[in-house]
């Protein structure tokens, strides 16, 4: 009776360096995008200007020190403090909503919301990729590819949002004293998050290629092992 020794079949690592780096960069993207999405510092007034009418504003919240009602020719009504842009309780606030949320702001809200949604969906998949899924599962490569596409979508939509805001957010005839207004830290985080989404996308696509190649190599090794076993028998 013939005896033979099993050939060594290469073991597939759960994640390569690209996958581990992709998870790390994605965490940065997740935090920065969601913080930027929720915080009201996309545009801020120069803190050195004591009489500034604008304090700061974000996608969903505006903070004013003393903003006159643009519809009141006699300027008897002023808005002070922070309010949700769709605040239904402040008298006259709904009447200036068209001024507070011009078309470019609606576009920024829309595209950055798509970015935030894509990042949240990717977070669920990344958790599954990091904690549960492994190379032995058939959908593993498809899962990584889906994460890559979600990050790419978040990068593209987020980039459109921040570019639109960068072009129109500090133009004259919108927020008062535009020359004394700056892009705030929320906007900077949004830009960092968009870039991080793009980097994470490329890393996950690299991981997809690596895992697909390892799977092909494993199948070839198994095929050769079966042929050698049949020949020795």
Short mmCIF file of C-alpha atoms in Angstrom, two decimals:
data_model
loop_
_atom_site.label_atom_id
_atom_site.label_comp_id
_atom_site.label_asym_id
_atom_site.label_seq_id
_atom_site.Cartn_x
_atom_site.Cartn_y
_atom_site.Cartn_z
CA UNK A 1 0.00 0.00 0.00
CA UNK A 2 1.39 3.35 -1.10
CA UNK A 3 1.91 5.99 1.51
CA UNK A 4 2.22 9.67 0.64
CA UNK A 5 2.67 12.85 2.53
CA UNK A 6 0.20 15.68 2.13
CA UNK A 7 1.43 18.73 0.25
CA UNK A 8 1.34 21.97 2.10
CA UNK A 9 -1.64 24.10 1.04
CA UNK A 10 -1.10 27.84 1.65
CA UNK A 11 -3.38 29.25 4.30
CA UNK A 12 -5.29 32.44 3.49
CA UNK A 13 -4.91 35.31 5.91
CA UNK A 14 -8.14 36.85 7.10
CA UNK A 15 -6.99 40.35 6.09
CA UNK A 16 -3.95 41.69 4.30
CA UNK A 17 -2.13 44.92 5.13
CA UNK A 18 -4.37 46.77 2.66
CA UNK A 19 -7.47 45.52 4.49
CA UNK A 20 -6.17 46.51 7.91
CA UNK A 21 -5.15 49.95 6.67
CA UNK A 22 -8.51 50.29 4.93
CA UNK A 23 -10.32 49.67 8.21
CA UNK A 24 -8.15 52.24 10.00
CA UNK A 25 -8.64 54.92 7.34
CA UNK A 26 -12.36 54.17 7.22
CA UNK A 27 -12.65 54.85 10.95
CA UNK A 28 -11.18 58.30 10.31
CA UNK A 29 -13.62 58.83 7.44
CA UNK A 30 -16.57 57.70 9.56
CA UNK A 31 -15.78 60.01 12.48
CA UNK A 32 -14.96 63.08 10.40
CA UNK A 33 -17.95 62.77 8.05
CA UNK A 34 -20.51 62.23 10.81
CA UNK A 35 -19.08 64.99 13.02
CA UNK A 36 -19.04 67.41 10.08
CA UNK A 37 -22.58 66.38 9.16
CA UNK A 38 -23.90 67.16 12.64
CA UNK A 39 -21.91 70.22 13.76
CA UNK A 40 -22.70 73.88 12.94
CA UNK A 41 -19.26 75.24 12.04
CA UNK A 42 -19.08 75.05 8.26
CA UNK A 43 -18.93 78.84 8.08
CA UNK A 44 -17.87 80.94 11.05
CA UNK A 45 -17.49 84.64 11.72
CA UNK A 46 -14.14 86.13 12.66
CA UNK A 47 -14.15 85.96 16.46
CA UNK A 48 -12.26 89.27 16.58
CA UNK A 49 -15.23 91.13 15.08
CA UNK A 50 -17.37 92.06 18.10
CA UNK A 51 -20.32 93.42 16.09
CA UNK A 52 -20.62 90.52 13.65
CA UNK A 53 -24.16 89.43 12.81
CA UNK A 54 -23.22 85.82 12.05
CA UNK A 55 -21.79 83.49 14.67
CA UNK A 56 -21.56 80.19 12.81
CA UNK A 57 -23.64 77.91 10.62
CA UNK A 58 -23.72 74.29 9.54
CA UNK A 59 -25.82 72.13 7.29
CA UNK A 60 -28.74 72.00 9.71
CA UNK A 61 -28.14 74.69 12.36
CA UNK A 62 -27.59 78.44 12.09
CA UNK A 63 -26.27 80.59 14.93
CA UNK A 64 -26.63 84.37 14.73
CA UNK A 65 -25.61 87.17 17.04
CA UNK A 66 -28.04 89.64 15.55
CA UNK A 67 -29.38 88.90 12.08
CA UNK A 68 -32.00 91.37 10.80
CA UNK A 69 -35.05 89.92 9.06
CA UNK A 70 -34.32 90.32 5.35
CA UNK A 71 -38.07 90.67 4.70
CA UNK A 72 -38.49 93.52 7.20
CA UNK A 73 -37.65 96.83 5.52
CA UNK A 74 -37.77 98.63 8.86
CA UNK A 75 -35.45 96.07 10.54
CA UNK A 76 -37.57 95.70 13.64
CA UNK A 77 -37.00 91.94 13.93
CA UNK A 78 -33.65 90.30 14.65
CA UNK A 79 -32.70 86.65 15.05
CA UNK A 80 -30.32 85.75 17.86
CA UNK A 81 -28.95 82.38 19.00
CA UNK A 82 -28.82 78.93 17.40
CA UNK A 83 -31.76 77.36 15.60
CA UNK A 84 -32.49 74.34 13.47
CA UNK A 85 -32.94 75.53 9.90
CA UNK A 86 -36.46 74.06 9.79
CA UNK A 87 -37.46 75.55 13.17
CA UNK A 88 -41.28 75.88 13.10
CA UNK A 89 -41.58 77.74 16.40
CA UNK A 90 -39.66 80.99 15.92
CA UNK A 91 -41.85 83.74 14.48
CA UNK A 92 -40.67 84.81 11.05
CA UNK A 93 -37.95 82.16 10.81
CA UNK A 94 -39.83 80.16 8.21
CA UNK A 95 -40.25 83.34 6.14
CA UNK A 96 -36.49 83.72 5.68
CA UNK A 97 -35.87 80.03 4.99
CA UNK A 98 -35.37 80.78 1.31
CA UNK A 99 -32.57 83.16 2.31
CA UNK A 100 -31.06 80.74 4.83
CA UNK A 101 -31.16 77.75 2.49
CA UNK A 102 -30.49 78.90 -1.09
CA UNK A 103 -30.26 76.29 -3.90
CA UNK A 104 -26.51 75.73 -3.43
CA UNK A 105 -27.10 74.99 0.27
CA UNK A 106 -29.82 72.48 -0.62
CA UNK A 107 -27.36 70.81 -3.00
CA UNK A 108 -24.70 70.71 -0.27
CA UNK A 109 -27.16 69.18 2.20
CA UNK A 110 -28.34 66.61 -0.35
CA UNK A 111 -24.93 65.37 -1.50
CA UNK A 112 -23.35 65.36 1.96
CA UNK A 113 -26.37 63.49 3.32
CA UNK A 114 -25.78 60.85 0.63
CA UNK A 115 -22.15 60.75 1.78
CA UNK A 116 -23.18 60.24 5.42
CA UNK A 117 -25.68 57.49 4.50
CA UNK A 118 -23.06 55.67 2.40
CA UNK A 119 -20.57 55.87 5.27
CA UNK A 120 -23.10 54.46 7.75
CA UNK A 121 -23.93 51.56 5.42
CA UNK A 122 -20.23 50.94 4.90
CA UNK A 123 -19.72 50.96 8.67
CA UNK A 124 -22.12 48.01 9.03
CA UNK A 125 -20.26 46.08 6.33
CA UNK A 126 -16.83 46.97 7.74
CA UNK A 127 -17.88 45.69 11.16
CA UNK A 128 -18.94 42.42 9.54
CA UNK A 129 -15.70 42.30 7.54
CA UNK A 130 -13.58 43.01 10.62
CA UNK A 131 -15.39 40.83 13.19
CA UNK A 132 -17.20 38.02 11.43
CA UNK A 133 -16.36 37.36 7.79
CA UNK A 134 -13.41 35.28 6.65
CA UNK A 135 -11.77 34.11 3.40
CA UNK A 136 -13.47 30.73 3.69
CA UNK A 137 -16.87 32.32 3.06
CA UNK A 138 -18.04 32.64 -0.54
CA UNK A 139 -19.25 36.22 -0.23
CA UNK A 140 -16.02 37.51 1.36
CA UNK A 141 -14.61 39.08 -1.81
CA UNK A 142 -18.00 40.52 -2.78
CA UNK A 143 -18.33 42.05 0.69
CA UNK A 144 -14.98 43.84 0.39
CA UNK A 145 -15.84 45.03 -3.11
CA UNK A 146 -19.17 46.40 -1.86
CA UNK A 147 -17.36 48.31 0.91
CA UNK A 148 -15.05 49.78 -1.72
CA UNK A 149 -17.96 50.94 -3.87
CA UNK A 150 -19.77 52.46 -0.88
CA UNK A 151 -16.67 54.41 0.07
CA UNK A 152 -16.25 55.54 -3.52
CA UNK A 153 -19.87 56.72 -3.60
CA UNK A 154 -19.38 58.54 -0.30
CA UNK A 155 -16.23 60.19 -1.66
CA UNK A 156 -17.90 61.36 -4.88
CA UNK A 157 -21.10 62.66 -3.29
CA UNK A 158 -19.22 64.26 -0.38
CA UNK A 159 -16.77 65.90 -2.77
CA UNK A 160 -19.63 67.44 -4.74
CA UNK A 161 -21.12 68.77 -1.49
CA UNK A 162 -17.93 70.38 -0.17
CA UNK A 163 -16.97 71.81 -3.57
CA UNK A 164 -20.39 73.43 -4.00
CA UNK A 165 -20.16 74.92 -0.50
CA UNK A 166 -16.58 76.07 -1.06
CA UNK A 167 -17.57 77.88 -4.25
CA UNK A 168 -20.78 79.54 -3.03
CA UNK A 169 -20.71 79.40 0.77
CA UNK A 170 -18.83 82.63 1.35
CA UNK A 171 -20.06 84.65 -1.61
CA UNK A 172 -21.39 88.16 -1.28
CA UNK A 173 -25.16 88.69 -0.88
CA UNK A 174 -25.72 85.63 1.30
CA UNK A 175 -24.40 85.70 4.86
CA UNK A 176 -23.67 89.23 6.15
CA UNK A 177 -20.10 90.54 6.31
CA UNK A 178 -18.81 87.73 4.09
CA UNK A 179 -15.32 89.27 4.04
CA UNK A 180 -15.01 88.51 7.77
CA UNK A 181 -16.32 84.94 7.55
CA UNK A 182 -14.14 81.84 7.38
CA UNK A 183 -14.69 78.21 6.54
CA UNK A 184 -14.89 76.54 9.94
CA UNK A 185 -13.56 73.34 11.43
CA UNK A 186 -16.68 71.37 10.47
CA UNK A 187 -16.01 72.15 6.82
CA UNK A 188 -12.35 71.13 7.26
CA UNK A 189 -13.46 67.83 8.82
CA UNK A 190 -15.84 67.31 5.90
CA UNK A 191 -12.94 67.73 3.46
CA UNK A 192 -10.77 65.33 5.48
CA UNK A 193 -13.62 62.81 5.59
CA UNK A 194 -14.12 62.96 1.82
CA UNK A 195 -10.41 62.39 1.18
CA UNK A 196 -10.36 59.54 3.73
CA UNK A 197 -13.32 57.91 1.97
CA UNK A 198 -11.40 57.99 -1.29
CA UNK A 199 -8.29 56.47 0.30
CA UNK A 200 -10.37 53.82 2.09
CA UNK A 201 -12.08 52.97 -1.19
CA UNK A 202 -8.75 52.38 -2.97
CA UNK A 203 -7.47 50.27 -0.05
CA UNK A 204 -10.58 48.07 -0.03
CA UNK A 205 -10.37 47.60 -3.79
CA UNK A 206 -6.74 46.57 -3.31
CA UNK A 207 -7.87 44.13 -0.62
CA UNK A 208 -10.48 42.77 -3.05
CA UNK A 209 -7.76 42.08 -5.61
CA UNK A 210 -5.47 40.48 -3.01
CA UNK A 211 -8.17 38.20 -1.59
CA UNK A 212 -9.41 37.19 -5.06
CA UNK A 213 -5.84 36.30 -6.10
CA UNK A 214 -5.28 34.28 -2.92
CA UNK A 215 -8.53 32.43 -3.53
CA UNK A 216 -7.41 31.54 -7.06
CA UNK A 217 -4.03 30.38 -5.76
CA UNK A 218 -5.72 28.24 -3.10
CA UNK A 219 -7.95 26.59 -5.71
CA UNK A 220 -4.95 25.89 -7.91
CA UNK A 221 -3.06 24.39 -4.94
CA UNK A 222 -6.01 22.17 -4.06
CA UNK A 223 -6.32 21.05 -7.67
CA UNK A 224 -2.63 20.14 -7.85
CA UNK A 225 -2.89 18.31 -4.53
CA UNK A 226 -5.80 16.21 -5.81
CA UNK A 227 -3.90 15.34 -9.01
CA UNK A 228 -0.79 14.37 -7.05
CA UNK A 229 -2.86 12.23 -4.68
CA UNK A 230 -4.55 10.38 -7.53
CA UNK A 231 -1.18 9.82 -9.26
CA UNK A 232 0.46 8.39 -6.12
CA UNK A 233 -2.53 6.17 -5.39
#
